XYZ file of C-alpha atoms in Angstrom:
574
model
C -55.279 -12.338 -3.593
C -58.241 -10.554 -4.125
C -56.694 -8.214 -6.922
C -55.451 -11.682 -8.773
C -58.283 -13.127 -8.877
C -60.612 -10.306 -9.939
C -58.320 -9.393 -12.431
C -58.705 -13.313 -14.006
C -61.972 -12.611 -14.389
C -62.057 -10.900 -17.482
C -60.329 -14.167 -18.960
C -62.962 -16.288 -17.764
C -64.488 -16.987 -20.863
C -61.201 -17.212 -22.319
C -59.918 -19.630 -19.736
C -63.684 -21.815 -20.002
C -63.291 -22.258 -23.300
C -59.539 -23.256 -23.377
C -60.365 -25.724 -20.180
C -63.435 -27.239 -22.285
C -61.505 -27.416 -25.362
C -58.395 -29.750 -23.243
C -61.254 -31.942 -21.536
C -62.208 -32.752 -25.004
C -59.164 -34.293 -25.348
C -57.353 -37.158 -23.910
C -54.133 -36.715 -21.556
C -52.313 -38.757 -19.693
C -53.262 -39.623 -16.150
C -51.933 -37.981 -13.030
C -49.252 -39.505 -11.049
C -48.959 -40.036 -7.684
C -46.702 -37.331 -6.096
C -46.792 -34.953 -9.737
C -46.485 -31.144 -8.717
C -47.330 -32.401 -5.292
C -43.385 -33.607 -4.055
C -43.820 -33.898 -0.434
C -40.910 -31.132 0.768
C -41.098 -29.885 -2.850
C -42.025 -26.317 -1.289
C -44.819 -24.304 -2.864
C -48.804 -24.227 -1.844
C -48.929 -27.966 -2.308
C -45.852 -28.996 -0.348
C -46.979 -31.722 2.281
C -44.220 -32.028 3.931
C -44.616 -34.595 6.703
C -48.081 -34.243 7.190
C -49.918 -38.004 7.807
C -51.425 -38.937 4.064
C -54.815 -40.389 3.189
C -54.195 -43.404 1.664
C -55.927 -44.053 -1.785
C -57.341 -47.315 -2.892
C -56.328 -45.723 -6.369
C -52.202 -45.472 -7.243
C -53.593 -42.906 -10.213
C -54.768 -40.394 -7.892
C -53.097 -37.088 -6.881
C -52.036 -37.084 -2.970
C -53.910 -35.712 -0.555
C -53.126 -34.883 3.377
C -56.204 -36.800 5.462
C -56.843 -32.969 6.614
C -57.406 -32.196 3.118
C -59.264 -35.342 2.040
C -61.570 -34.381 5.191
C -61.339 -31.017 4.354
C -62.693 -32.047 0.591
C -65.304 -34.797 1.899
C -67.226 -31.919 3.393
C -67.082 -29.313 1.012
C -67.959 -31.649 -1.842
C -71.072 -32.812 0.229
C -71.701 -28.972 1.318
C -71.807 -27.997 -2.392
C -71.299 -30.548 -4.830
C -72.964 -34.253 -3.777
C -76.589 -32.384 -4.306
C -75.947 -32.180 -8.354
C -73.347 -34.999 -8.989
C -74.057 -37.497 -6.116
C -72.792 -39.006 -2.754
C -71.555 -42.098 -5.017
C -70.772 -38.857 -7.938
C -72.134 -40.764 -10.149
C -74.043 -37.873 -11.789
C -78.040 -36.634 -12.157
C -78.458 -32.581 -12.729
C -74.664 -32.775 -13.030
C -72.374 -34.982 -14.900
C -70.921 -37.891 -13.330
C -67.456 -37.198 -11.471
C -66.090 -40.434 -12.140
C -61.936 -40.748 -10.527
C -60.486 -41.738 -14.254
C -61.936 -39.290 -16.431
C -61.420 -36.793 -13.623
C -57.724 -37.997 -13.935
C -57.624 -37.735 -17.431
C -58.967 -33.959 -17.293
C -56.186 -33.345 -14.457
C -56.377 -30.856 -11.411
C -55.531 -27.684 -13.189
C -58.243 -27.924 -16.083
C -60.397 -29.342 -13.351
C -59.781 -26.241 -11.019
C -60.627 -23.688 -13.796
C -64.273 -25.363 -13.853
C -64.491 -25.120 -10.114
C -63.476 -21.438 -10.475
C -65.303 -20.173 -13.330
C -68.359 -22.244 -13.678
C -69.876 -23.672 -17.177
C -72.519 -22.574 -19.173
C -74.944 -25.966 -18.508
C -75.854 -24.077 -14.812
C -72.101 -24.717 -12.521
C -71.962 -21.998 -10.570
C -68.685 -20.563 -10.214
C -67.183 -21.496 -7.303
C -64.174 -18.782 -7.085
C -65.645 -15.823 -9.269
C -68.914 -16.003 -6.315
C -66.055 -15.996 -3.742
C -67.453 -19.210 -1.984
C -64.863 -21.369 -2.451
C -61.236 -19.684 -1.875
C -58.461 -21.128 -4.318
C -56.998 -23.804 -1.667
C -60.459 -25.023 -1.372
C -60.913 -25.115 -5.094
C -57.160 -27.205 -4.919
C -58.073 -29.681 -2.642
C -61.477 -30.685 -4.324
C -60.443 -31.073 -7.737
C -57.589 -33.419 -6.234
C -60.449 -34.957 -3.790
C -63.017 -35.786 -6.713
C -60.117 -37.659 -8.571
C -60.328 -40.290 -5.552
C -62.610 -43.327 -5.518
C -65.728 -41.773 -3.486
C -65.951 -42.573 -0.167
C -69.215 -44.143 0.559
C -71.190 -43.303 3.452
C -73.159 -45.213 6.422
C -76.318 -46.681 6.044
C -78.973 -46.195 7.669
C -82.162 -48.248 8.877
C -85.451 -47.718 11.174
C -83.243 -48.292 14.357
C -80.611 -45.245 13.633
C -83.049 -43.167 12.757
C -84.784 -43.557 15.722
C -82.050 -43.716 17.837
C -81.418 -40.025 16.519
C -85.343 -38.815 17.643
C -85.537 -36.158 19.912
C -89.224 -35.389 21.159
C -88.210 -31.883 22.710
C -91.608 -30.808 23.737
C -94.562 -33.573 23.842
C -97.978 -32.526 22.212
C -99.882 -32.614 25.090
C -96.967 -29.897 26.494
C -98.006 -27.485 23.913
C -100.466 -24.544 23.840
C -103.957 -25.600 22.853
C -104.367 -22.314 21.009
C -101.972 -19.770 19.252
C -99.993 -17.692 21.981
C -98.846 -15.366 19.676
C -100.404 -12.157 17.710
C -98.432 -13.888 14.334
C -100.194 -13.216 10.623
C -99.250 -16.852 10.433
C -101.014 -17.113 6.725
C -98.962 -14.511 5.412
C -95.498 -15.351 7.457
C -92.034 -16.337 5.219
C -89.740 -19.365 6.336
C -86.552 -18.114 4.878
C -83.476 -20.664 4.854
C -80.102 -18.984 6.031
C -78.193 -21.742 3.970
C -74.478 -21.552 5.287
C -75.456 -20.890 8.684
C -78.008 -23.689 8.974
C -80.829 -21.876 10.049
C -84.176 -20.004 8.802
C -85.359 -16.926 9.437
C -89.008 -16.491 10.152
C -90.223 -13.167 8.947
C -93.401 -11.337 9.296
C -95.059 -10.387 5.759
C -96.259 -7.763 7.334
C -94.201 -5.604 9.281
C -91.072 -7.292 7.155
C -89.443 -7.481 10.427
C -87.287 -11.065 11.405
C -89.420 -12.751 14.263
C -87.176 -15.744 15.139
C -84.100 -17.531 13.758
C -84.125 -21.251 14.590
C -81.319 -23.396 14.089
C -81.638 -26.103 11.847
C -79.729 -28.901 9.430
C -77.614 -27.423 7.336
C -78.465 -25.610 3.893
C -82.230 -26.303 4.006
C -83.714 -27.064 1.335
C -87.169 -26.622 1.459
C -89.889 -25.387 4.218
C -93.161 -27.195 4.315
C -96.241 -26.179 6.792
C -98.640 -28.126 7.707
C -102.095 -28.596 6.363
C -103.525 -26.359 9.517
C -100.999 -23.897 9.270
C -99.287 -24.568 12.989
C -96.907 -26.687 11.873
C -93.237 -25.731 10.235
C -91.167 -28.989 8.839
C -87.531 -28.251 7.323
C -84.983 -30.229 6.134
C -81.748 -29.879 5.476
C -79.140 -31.515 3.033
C -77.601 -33.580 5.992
C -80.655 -35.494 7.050
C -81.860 -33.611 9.602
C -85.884 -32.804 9.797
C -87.049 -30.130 12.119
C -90.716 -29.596 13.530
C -91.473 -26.209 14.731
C -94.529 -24.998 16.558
C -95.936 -21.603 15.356
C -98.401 -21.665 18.051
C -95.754 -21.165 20.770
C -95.331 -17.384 22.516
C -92.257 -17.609 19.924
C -91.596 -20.380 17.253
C -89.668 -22.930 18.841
C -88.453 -26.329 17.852
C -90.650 -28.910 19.486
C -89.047 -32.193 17.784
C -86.068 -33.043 15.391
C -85.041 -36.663 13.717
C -82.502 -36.959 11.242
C -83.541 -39.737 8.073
C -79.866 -40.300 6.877
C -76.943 -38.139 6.005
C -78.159 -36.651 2.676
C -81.781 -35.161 2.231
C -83.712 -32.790 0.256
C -87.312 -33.551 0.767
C -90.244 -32.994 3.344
C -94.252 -32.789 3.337
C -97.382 -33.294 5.152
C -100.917 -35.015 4.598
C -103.091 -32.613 3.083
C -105.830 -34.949 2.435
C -109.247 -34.007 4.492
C -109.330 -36.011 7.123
C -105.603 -36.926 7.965
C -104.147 -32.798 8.446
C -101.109 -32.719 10.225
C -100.954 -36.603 11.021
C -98.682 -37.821 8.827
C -95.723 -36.568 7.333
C -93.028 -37.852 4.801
C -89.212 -36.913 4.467
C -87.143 -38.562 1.209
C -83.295 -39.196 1.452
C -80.551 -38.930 -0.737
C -78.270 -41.101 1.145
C -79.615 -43.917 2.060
C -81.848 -43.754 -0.907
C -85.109 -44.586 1.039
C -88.536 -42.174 2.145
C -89.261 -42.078 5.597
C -93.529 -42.304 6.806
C -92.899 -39.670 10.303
C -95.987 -39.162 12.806
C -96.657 -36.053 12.043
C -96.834 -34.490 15.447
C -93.942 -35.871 16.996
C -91.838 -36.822 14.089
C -91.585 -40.473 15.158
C -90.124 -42.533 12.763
C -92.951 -45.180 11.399
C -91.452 -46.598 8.715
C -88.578 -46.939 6.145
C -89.013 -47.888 2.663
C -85.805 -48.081 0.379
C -85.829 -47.038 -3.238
C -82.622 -48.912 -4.911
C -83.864 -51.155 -7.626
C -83.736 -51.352 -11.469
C -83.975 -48.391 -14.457
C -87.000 -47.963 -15.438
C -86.152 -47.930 -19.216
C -82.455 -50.517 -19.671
C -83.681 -52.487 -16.050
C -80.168 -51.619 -14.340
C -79.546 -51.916 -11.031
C -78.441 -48.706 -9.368
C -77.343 -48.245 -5.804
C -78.370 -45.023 -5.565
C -81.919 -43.718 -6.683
C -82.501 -40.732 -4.712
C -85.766 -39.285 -3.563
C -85.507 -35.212 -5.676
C -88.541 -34.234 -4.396
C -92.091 -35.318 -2.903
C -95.586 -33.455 -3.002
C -98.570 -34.240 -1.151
C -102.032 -34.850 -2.913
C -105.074 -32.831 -2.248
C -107.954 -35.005 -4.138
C -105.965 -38.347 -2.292
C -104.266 -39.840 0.424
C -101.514 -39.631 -1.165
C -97.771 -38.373 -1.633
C -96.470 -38.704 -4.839
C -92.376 -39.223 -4.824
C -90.007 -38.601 -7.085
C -86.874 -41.104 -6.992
C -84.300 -39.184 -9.192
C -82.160 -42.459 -11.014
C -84.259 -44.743 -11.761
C -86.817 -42.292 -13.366
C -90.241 -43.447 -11.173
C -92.807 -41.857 -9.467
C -94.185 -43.336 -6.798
C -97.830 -42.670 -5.425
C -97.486 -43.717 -2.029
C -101.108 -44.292 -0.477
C -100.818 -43.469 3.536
C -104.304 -44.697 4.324
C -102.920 -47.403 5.181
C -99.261 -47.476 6.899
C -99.010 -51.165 8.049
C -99.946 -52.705 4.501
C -98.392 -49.302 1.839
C -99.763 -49.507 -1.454
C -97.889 -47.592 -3.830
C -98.503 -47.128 -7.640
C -95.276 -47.073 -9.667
C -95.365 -45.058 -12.714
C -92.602 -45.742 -15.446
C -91.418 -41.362 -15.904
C -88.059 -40.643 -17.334
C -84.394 -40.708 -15.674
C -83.019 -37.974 -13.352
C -86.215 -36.935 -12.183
C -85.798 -33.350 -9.885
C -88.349 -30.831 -9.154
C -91.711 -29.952 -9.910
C -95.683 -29.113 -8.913
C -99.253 -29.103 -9.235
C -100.882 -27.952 -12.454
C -103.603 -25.151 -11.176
C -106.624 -27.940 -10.501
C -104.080 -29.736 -8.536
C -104.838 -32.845 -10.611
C -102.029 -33.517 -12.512
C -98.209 -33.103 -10.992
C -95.447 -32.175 -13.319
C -91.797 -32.866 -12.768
C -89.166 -31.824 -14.203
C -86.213 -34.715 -15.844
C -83.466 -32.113 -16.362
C -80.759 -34.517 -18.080
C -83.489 -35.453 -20.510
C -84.694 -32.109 -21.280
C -88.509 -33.494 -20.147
C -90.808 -32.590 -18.227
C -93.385 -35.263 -16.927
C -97.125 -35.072 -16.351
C -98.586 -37.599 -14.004
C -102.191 -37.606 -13.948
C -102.977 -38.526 -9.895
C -106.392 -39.181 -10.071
C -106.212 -42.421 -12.465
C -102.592 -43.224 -11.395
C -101.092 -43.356 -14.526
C -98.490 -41.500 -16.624
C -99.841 -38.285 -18.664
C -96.959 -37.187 -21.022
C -93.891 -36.788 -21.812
C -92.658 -33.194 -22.966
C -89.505 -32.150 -24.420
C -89.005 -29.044 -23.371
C -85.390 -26.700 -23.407
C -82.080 -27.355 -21.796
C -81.777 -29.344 -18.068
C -85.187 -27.486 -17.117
C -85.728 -26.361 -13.181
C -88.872 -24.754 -12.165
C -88.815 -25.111 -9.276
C -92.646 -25.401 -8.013
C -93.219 -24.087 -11.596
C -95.661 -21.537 -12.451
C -99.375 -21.860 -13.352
C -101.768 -19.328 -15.217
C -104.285 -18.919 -17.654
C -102.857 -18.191 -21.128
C -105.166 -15.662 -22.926
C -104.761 -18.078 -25.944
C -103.712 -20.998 -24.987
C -105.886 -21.820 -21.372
C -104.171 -23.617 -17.915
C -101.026 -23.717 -18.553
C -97.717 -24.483 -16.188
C -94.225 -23.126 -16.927
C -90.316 -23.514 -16.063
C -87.262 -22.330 -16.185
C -84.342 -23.776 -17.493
C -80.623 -24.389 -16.194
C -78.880 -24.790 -19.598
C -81.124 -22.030 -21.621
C -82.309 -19.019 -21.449
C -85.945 -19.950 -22.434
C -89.114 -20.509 -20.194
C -90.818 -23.271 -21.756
C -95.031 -22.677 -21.301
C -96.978 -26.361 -21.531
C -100.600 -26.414 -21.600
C -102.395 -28.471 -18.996
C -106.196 -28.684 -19.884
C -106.080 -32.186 -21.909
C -110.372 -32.450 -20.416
C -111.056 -28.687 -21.851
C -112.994 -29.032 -24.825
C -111.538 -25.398 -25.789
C -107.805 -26.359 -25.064
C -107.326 -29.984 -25.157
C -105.238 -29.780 -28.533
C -102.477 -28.163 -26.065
C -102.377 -30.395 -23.188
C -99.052 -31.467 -22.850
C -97.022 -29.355 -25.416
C -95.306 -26.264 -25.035
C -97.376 -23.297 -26.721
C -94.885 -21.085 -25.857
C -90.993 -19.802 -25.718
C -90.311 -16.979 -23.229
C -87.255 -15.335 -23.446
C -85.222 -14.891 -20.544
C -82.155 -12.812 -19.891
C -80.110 -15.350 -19.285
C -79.527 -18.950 -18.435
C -79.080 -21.012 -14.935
C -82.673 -20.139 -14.019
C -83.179 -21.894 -10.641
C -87.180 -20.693 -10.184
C -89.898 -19.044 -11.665
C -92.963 -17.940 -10.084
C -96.720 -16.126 -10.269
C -99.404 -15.815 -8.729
C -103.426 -16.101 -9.690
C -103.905 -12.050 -8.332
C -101.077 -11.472 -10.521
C -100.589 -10.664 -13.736
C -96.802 -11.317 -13.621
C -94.302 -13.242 -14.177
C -90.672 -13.990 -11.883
C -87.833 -15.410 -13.452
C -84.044 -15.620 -12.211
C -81.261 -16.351 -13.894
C -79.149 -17.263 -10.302
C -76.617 -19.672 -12.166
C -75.888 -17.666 -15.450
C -71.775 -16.904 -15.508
C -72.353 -13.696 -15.801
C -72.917 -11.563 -12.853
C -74.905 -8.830 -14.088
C -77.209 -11.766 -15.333
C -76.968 -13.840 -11.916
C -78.202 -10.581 -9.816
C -81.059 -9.917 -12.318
C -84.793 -10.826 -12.883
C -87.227 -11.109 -15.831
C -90.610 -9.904 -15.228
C -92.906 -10.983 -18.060
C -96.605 -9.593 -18.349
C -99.035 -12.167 -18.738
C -101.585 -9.931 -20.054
C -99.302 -8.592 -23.503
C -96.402 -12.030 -23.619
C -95.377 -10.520 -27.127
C -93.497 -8.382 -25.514
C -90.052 -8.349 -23.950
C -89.540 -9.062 -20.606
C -88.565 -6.080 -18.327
C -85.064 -7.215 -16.611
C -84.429 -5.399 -12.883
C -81.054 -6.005 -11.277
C -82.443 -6.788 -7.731
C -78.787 -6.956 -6.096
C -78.405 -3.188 -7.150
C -81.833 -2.040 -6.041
C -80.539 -3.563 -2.548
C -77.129 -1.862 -2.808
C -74.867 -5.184 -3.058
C -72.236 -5.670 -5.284
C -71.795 -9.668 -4.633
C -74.608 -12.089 -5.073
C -76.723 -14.137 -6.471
C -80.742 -13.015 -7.262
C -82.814 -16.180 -6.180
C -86.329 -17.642 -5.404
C -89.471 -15.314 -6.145
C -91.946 -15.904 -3.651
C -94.920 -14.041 -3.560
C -96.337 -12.946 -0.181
C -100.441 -14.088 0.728
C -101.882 -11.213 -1.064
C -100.205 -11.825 -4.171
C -99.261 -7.702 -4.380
C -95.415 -8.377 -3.229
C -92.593 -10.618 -4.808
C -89.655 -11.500 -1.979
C -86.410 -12.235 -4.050
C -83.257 -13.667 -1.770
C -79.708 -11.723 -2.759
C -77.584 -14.584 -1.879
C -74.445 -12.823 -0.462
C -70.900 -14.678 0.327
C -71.410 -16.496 3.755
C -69.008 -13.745 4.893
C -70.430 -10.741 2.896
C -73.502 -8.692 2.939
C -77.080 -10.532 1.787
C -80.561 -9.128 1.523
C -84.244 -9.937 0.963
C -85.898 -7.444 -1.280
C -89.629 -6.851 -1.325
C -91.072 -5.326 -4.799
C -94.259 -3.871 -5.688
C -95.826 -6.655 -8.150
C -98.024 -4.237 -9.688
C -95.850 -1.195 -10.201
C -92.744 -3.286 -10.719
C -90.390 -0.907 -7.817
C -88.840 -1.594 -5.073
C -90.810 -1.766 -2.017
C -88.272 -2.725 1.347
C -85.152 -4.112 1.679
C -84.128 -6.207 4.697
C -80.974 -6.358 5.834
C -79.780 -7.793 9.134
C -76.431 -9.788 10.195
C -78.228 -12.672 11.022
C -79.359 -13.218 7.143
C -76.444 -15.135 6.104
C -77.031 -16.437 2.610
C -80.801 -16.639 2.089
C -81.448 -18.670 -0.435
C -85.798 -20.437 -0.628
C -88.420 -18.817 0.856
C -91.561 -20.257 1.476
C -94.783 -18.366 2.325
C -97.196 -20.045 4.634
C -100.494 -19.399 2.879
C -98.953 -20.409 -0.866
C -96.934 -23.450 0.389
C -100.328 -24.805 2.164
C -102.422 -24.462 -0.751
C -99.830 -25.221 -3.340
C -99.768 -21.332 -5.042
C -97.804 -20.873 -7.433
């Protein structure tokens, strides 16, 4: 198997472009029982296993174990771009008639090979094997199942205080550098890794939901909140002899998004989780994760007024200058600037943004939040102090920064930069529309990095640093994938310097993701995202000199994927 499908390889391209050129065109839809004759023999026969039974005739059969089989992977790996509902954001729509029309095989080379607009692929990376590949192309050519809702009382009902606050240490038990410790996610497992900046050795693993998306710490620096993709919010105590768990609470099935009050007065009180599924935010106590209150976000467009079920929450920062969070709801293209002063009677400003709103961060005064709308090639600028919408900027390709990445431009002043999924440029916006000296670039891009390839996931600096991060984790091509460009801010007229991180670890398979920089802002942590059942790595470099500085390895990393410094995630570094 494995000397098949490495030897395909080398037709990839081939294969993509043959597979792009047939979805172009129209063919006739698949029929119930084609190539998939129960008895017929072959990898498909289903002999006289129980079916699921499609609402549509159209679609390809499928055993119940597969269709449960699919329903998982599809929300494991797919549901985060295209939807629970696939009804399409940073991915196209997956809609069961034109996935008919392309038909399983054409649909199967996409799964395996990836595209150029930032698909991984799913069976060059050796994450999906070929039946799995099978069963979801067949799967995503049924009407999509749609999952439970959920309101205040079932996400109470899943609350689990596990230690009470008044059952906690009153001061830190530990001999932790807490400012300078890394919450790594271990995304197949469903864990993270906490890791000592210092001694670069792994101080606990904690299970968690699975594939965790982001870490967030509180405003004091005791508190750890993840969350992963199905719903589930943990609360860890860094005080404790050893990290430990101390409350959990899952806010649906589906979630990406988690923060804390960071407004003087209310650290560590408050926190906020957003959902994909339901589409809703959730206001937590933050010290017990207590659900407070649920506040959906289906509703109209903001541009045609359309209804859409599902407007998910992408992403949600917390305001320094306000009591505020400020959250992103992907569909309908708002921000919202939720005002927690006040829980019993929420105020919230909505700002009209732009559609399939994502990812983003704070500009370097922390002022202005930009967010990236990656099917509109924008990037949006909302001013947080007035409340009101800054700019709109075209920018390259599907653009994903991540955090983003802020510095003074030698020419150009403040400026904020990202990445992009569907390019291979970093687009460089300046963000100083008050600065007598730079106003004239507030809000355009003033520059075009080149990086060394395309499917850049994050990007990253740091204000001790004078460089800049860039990966290129989704590019098809694997040299590309396992690579990094380092740009120097000082001298940008000159090329980036491109390290293969994966070799500099010694491993063969994976992805090169997530710069981080440690407290000091004189290391750069990059994740090598193994197979869940190969080898992974962290690998620590040198930001000045540019060389390799440690490499961890241990079993327990099992595809590392964001990490998320203490110090910089508090303060908003980046």
């Amino acid at each position: 198997m494995q000397q098949r499908k490495w030897h395909l390889i080398g037709l990839a391209p081939l294969a993509l472009a043959v597979s792009i050129a047939w979805a172009q065109q129209k063919h006739p839809p698949v029929t119930a029982g084609a190539g998939y004759e129960a008895g017929a023999g072959g990898p498909h026969a289903l002999g006289k296993e129980e079916m699921h039974q499609s609402t549509d005739p159209m679609a390809p059969p499928m055993t119940k174990a597969e269709f449960e089989q699919a329903r998982q992977i599809y929300f494991d790996r797919c549901a985060g771009c295209h939807g629970v509902l696939r009804k399409g954001a940073t991915g196209k729509p997956l809609l069961p008639k034109d996935m008919q029309n392309l038909g399983t095989e054409s649909l199967k080379v996409f799964m395996t090979y990836g595209t150029p607009g930032g698909m991984p692929g799913f069976g060059t990376a050796n994450e999906l094997t070929d039946k799995e590949i099978d069963i979801l192309a067949r799967y995503i050519q049924h009407p999509a199942p749609q999952p439970p809702e959920w309101g205040l009382k079932e996400i109470k009902a899943s609350w689990k205080l596990l230690v009470p606050p008044d059952k906690r240490p009153k001061r830190k038990m530990n001999d932790l550098d807490l400012d300078n410790l890394f919450s790594v996610t271990l995304r197949d497992s469903g864990e993270v890794a906490l890791i000592d900046g210092n001694s670069k050795k792994i101080v606990k693993v904690l299970k968690t939901g699975f594939a965790v998306h982001i870490s967030r710490f509180s405003k004091s620096g005791r508190y750890l909140y993840t969350v992963g993709r199905d719903g589930l919010i943990n609360l860890i105590d860094l005080w404790m002899p050893e990290p430990e768990t101390v409350a959990t609470v899952r806010i649906g099935s589906d979630a990406r998004s988690v923060d804390t009050a960071k407004f003087k007065g209310y650290d560590d009180k408050i926190a906020i989780a957003g959902s994909y599924w339901p589409p809703s935010y959730v206001i937590l106590d933050g010290f017990t994760l207590e659900p407070v209150k649920v506040m959906s976000t289906r509703g109209y467009t903001y541009d045609e007024g359309e209804y859409h079920p599902e407007p998910r929450v992408a992403s949600i920062v917390s305001s320094h200058i306000k009591p505020e969070f400020v959250v992103n709801v992907k569909e309908t293209g708002k921000i919202l600037l939720v005002d927690y002063s006040d829980i019993k009677n929420l105020k919230t400003t909505e700002i009209e943004a732009e559609r399939f709103l994502h990812d983003g961060g704070w500009d370097g005064s922390k002022r202005y939040f930009l967010v990236a709308a990656n099917m509109r090639d924008t990037v949006v600028a909302v001013d947080t102090k007035t409340g009101r919408l800054a700019a709109k900027v075209k920018v390259g390709t599907k653009p994903h920064p991540g955090r983003g990445a802020n510095w003074i431009d030698k020419r150009y002043g403040p400026v904020w930069a990202t990445g992009h999924l569907g390019d291979d440029t970093v687009a460089v916006i300046g963000t100083a529309p008050e600065d007598k000296r730079y106003a004239k670039y507030a809000w355009k891009v003033v520059r075009k990095l080149q990086n060394h390839g395309s499917g850049s996931l994050f990007i990253k600096t740091h204000p001790k640093s004078h460089n800049l991060w860039v990966d290129a984790a989704l590019d098809p091509d694997p040299d590309k994938q396992q690579s990094v460009s380092v740009f120097d801010l000082n001298d940008l007229s000159k090329p980036a310097q491109v390290i293969n991180i994966a070799k500099l670890a010694g491993i063969e398979k994976g992805r090169v993701i997530h710069p981080e920089y440690n407290k000091h802002g004189d290391e750069v942590w990059l994740s090598v995202w193994g197979p869940k059942t190969g080898e992974s790595a962290i690998v620590v470099m040198d930001d000045k000199t540019r060389g390799l500085k440690a490499v961890i390895k241990d079993k327990r990393l099992v595809t590392p994927t964001g990490k998320f410094n203490l110090y910089n995630t508090v303060n908003d570094i980046y």
